[in-house]
Backbone as JSON Lines, residues from 0, in Angstrom:
{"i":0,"aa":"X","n":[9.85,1.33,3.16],"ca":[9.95,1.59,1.74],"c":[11.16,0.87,1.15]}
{"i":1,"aa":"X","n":[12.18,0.82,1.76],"ca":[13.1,0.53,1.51],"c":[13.05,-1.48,1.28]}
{"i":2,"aa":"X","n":[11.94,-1.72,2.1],"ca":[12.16,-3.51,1.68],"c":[11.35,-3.51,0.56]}
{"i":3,"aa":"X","n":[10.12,-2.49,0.43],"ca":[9.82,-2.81,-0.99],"c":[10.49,-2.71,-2.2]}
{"i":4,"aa":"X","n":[11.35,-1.78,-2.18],"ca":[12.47,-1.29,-3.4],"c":[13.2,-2.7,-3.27]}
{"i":5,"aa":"X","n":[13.75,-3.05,-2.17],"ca":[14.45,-4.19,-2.17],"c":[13.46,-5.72,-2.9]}
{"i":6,"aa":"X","n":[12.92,-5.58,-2.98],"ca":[11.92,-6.68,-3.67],"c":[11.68,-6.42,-5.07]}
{"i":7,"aa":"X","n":[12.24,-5.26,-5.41],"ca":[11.93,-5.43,-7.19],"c":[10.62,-3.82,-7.1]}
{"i":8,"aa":"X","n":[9.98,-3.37,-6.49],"ca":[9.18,-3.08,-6.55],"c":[9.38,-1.56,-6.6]}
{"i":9,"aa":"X","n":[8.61,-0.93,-7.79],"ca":[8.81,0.64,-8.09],"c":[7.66,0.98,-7.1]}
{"i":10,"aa":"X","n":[8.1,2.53,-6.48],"ca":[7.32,3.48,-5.14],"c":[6.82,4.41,-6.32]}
{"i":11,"aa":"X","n":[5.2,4.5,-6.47],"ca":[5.09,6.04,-7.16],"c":[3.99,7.0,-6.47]}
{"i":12,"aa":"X","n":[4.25,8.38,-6.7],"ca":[2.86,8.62,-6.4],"c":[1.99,8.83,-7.86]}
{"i":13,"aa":"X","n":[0.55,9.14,-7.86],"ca":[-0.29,9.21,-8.9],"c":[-1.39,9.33,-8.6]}
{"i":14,"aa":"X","n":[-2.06,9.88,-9.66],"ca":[-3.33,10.32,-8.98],"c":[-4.51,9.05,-9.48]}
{"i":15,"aa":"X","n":[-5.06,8.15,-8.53],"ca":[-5.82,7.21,-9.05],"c":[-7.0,7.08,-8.88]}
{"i":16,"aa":"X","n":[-7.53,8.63,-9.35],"ca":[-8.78,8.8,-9.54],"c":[-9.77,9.14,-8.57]}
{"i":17,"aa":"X","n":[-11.21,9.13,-9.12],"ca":[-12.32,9.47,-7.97],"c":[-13.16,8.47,-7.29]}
{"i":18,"aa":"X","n":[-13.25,8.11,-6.57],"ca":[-13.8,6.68,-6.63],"c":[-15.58,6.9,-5.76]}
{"i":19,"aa":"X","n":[-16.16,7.62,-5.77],"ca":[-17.47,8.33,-5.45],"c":[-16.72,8.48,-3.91]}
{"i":20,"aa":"X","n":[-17.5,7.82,-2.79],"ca":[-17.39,8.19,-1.39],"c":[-16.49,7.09,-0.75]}
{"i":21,"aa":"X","n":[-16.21,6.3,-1.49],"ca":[-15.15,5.57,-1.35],"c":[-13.81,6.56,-1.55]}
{"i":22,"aa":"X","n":[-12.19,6.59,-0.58],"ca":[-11.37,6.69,-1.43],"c":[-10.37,5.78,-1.08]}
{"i":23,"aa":"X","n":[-9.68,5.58,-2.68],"ca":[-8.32,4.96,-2.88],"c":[-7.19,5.64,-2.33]}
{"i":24,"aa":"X","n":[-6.54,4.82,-1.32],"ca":[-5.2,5.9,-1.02],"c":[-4.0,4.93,-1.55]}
{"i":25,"aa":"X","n":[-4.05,4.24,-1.99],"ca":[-2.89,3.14,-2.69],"c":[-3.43,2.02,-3.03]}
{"i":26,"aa":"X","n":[-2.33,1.61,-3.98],"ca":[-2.84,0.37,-4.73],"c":[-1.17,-0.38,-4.89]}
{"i":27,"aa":"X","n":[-2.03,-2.13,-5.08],"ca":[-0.29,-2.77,-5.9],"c":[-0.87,-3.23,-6.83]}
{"i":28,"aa":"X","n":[0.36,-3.01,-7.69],"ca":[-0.05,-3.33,-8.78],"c":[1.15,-4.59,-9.61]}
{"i":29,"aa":"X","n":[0.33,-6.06,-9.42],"ca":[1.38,-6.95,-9.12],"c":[2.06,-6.86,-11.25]}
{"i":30,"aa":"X","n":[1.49,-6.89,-11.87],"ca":[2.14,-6.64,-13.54],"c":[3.08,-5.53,-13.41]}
{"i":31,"aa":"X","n":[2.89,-4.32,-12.95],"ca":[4.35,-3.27,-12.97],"c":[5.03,-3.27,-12.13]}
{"i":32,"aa":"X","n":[4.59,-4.68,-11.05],"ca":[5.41,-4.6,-10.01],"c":[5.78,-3.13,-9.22]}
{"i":33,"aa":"X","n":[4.51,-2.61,-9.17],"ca":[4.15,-1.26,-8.34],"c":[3.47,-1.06,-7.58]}
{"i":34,"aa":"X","n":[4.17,-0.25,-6.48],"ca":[2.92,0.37,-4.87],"c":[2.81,2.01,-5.96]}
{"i":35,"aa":"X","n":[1.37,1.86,-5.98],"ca":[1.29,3.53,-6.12],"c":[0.29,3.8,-5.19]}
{"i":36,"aa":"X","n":[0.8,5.17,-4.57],"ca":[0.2,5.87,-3.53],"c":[-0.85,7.06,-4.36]}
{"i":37,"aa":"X","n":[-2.0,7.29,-3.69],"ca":[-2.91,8.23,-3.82],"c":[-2.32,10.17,-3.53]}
{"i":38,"aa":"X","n":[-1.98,10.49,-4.97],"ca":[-1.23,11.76,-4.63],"c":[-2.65,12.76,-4.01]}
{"i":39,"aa":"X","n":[-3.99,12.56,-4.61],"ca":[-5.26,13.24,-3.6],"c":[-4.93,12.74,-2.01]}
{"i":40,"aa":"X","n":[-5.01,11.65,-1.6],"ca":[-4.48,11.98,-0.44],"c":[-3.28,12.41,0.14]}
{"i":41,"aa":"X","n":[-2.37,12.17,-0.34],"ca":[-1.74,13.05,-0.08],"c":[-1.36,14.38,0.26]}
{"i":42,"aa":"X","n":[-2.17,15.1,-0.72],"ca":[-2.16,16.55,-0.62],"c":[-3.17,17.02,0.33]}
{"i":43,"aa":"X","n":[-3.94,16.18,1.03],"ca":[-4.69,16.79,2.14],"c":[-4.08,16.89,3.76]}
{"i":44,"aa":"X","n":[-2.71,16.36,3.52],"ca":[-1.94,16.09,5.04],"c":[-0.59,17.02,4.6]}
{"i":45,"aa":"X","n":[0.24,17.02,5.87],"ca":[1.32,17.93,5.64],"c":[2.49,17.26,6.85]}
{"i":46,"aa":"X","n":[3.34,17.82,6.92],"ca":[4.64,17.61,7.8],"c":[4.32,16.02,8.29]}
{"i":47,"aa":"X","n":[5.03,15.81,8.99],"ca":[5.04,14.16,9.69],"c":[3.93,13.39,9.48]}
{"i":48,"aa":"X","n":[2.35,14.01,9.5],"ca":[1.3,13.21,9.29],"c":[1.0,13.1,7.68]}
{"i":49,"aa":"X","n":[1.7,13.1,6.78],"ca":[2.07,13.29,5.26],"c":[3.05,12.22,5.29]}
{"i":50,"aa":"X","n":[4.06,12.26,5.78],"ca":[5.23,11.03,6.11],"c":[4.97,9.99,6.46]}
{"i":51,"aa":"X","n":[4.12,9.68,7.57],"ca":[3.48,8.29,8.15],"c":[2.58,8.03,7.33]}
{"i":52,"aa":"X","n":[1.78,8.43,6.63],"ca":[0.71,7.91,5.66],"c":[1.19,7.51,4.74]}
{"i":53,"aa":"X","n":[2.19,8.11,3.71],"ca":[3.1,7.44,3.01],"c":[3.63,6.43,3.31]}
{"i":54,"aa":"X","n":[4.58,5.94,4.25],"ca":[5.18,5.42,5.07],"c":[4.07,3.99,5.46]}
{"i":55,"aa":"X","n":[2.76,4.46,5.76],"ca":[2.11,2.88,5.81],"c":[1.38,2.51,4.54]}
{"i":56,"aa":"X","n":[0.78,3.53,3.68],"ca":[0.29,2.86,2.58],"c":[1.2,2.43,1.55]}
{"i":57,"aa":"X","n":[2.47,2.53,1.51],"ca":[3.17,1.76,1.07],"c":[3.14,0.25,1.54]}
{"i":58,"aa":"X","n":[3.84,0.5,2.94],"ca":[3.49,-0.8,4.08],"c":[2.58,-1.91,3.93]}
{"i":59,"aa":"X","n":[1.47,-1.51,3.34],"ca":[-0.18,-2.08,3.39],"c":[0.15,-2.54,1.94]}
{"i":60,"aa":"X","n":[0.95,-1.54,0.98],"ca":[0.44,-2.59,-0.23],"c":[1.27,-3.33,-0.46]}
{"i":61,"aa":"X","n":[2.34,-3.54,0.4],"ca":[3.83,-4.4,0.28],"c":[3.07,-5.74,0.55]}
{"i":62,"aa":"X","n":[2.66,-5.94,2.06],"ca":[1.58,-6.85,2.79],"c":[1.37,-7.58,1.17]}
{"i":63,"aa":"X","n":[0.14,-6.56,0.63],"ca":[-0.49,-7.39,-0.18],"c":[0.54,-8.05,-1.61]}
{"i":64,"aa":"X","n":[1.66,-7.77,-1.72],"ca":[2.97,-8.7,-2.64],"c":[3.19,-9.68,-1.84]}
{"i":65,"aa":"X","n":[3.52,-9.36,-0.62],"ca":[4.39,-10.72,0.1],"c":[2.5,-11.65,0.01]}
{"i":66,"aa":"X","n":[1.58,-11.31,0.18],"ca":[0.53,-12.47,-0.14],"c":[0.71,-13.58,-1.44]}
{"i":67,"aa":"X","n":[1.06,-12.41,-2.51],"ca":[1.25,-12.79,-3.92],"c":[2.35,-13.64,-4.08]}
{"i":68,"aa":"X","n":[3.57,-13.57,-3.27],"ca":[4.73,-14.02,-3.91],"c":[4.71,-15.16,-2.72]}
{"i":69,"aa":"X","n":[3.72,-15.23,-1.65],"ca":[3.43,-16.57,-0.82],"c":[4.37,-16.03,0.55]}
{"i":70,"aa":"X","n":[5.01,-15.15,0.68],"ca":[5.66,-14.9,1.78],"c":[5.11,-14.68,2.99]}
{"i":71,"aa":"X","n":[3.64,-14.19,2.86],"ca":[2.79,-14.84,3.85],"c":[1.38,-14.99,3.24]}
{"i":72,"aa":"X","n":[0.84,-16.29,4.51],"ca":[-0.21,-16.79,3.62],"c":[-1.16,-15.73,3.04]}
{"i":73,"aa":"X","n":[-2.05,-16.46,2.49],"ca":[-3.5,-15.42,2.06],"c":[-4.85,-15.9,2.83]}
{"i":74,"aa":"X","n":[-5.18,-15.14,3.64],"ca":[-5.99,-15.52,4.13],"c":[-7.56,-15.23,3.47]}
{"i":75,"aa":"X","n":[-8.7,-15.81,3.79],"ca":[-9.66,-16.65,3.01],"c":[-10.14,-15.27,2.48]}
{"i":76,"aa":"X","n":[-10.29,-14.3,3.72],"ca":[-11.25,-12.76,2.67],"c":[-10.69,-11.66,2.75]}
{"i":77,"aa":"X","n":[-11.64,-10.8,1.94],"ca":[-11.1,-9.96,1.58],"c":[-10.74,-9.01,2.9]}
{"i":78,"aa":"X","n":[-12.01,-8.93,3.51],"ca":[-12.16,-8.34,4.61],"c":[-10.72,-8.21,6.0]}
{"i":79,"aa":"X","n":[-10.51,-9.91,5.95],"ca":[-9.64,-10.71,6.86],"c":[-7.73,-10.09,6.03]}
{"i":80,"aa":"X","n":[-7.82,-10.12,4.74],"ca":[-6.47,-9.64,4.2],"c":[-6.62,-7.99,4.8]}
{"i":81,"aa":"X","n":[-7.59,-7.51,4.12],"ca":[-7.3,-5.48,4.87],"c":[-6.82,-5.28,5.98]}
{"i":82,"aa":"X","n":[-7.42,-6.48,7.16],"ca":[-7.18,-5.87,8.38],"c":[-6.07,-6.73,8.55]}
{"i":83,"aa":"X","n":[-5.13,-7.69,8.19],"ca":[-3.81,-7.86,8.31],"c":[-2.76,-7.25,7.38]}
{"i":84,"aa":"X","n":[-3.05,-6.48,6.65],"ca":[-2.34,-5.87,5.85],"c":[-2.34,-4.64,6.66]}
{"i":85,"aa":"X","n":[-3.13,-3.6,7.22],"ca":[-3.24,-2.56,8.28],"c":[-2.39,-2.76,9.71]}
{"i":86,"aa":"X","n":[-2.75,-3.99,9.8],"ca":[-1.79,-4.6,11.22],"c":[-0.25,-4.62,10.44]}
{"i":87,"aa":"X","n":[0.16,-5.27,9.7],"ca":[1.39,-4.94,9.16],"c":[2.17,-3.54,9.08]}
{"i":88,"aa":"X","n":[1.0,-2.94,8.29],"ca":[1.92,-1.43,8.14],"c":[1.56,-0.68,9.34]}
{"i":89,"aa":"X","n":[0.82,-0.71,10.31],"ca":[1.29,0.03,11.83],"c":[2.86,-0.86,12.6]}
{"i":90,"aa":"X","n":[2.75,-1.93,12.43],"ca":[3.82,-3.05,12.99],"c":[5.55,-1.95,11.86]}
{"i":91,"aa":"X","n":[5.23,-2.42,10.86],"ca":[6.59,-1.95,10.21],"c":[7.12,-0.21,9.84]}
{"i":92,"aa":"X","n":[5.95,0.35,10.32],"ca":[6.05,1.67,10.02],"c":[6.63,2.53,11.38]}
């Protein structure tokens, strides 16, 4: 969390909606220069497993800034960015 703050970047939680059977547990949001985390998920975990989820979906949407700001490449799909952005936030978390 702390390298994202260090990059300019506001941490929030919020609630971002219902998304049918899909869910959103974070998003970046490169115009407010914001990670917001999914406060619904959130509230379904508790003690340490509440902490690490925080802790990587931040992680995961940092991944996806350093794509933006070129700090690492972008790779071709969408598919191929999720699962290196997931490998990131288990690696830094």
């Amino acid at each position: 969390m702390r390298s994202a703050r260090q990059r300019g970047l506001r941490i929030e939680v919020a609630d971002l909606g219902a998304w049918g059977e899909a869910v959103l547990h974070a998003e970046y949001d490169p115009r407010a220069r914001a990670i917001r985390v999914n406060v619904r998920s959130l509230r379904a975990l508790h003690g340490a497993q509440r902490r690490r989820f925080f802790v990587e979906a931040v992680a995961h949407e940092l991944y996806h800034h350093l794509e933006r700001v070129g700090e690492v490449a972008r790779l071709p799909t969408r598919a191929q960015r999720e699962r290196a952005a997931c490998s990131f936030a288990r690696r830094v978390s």
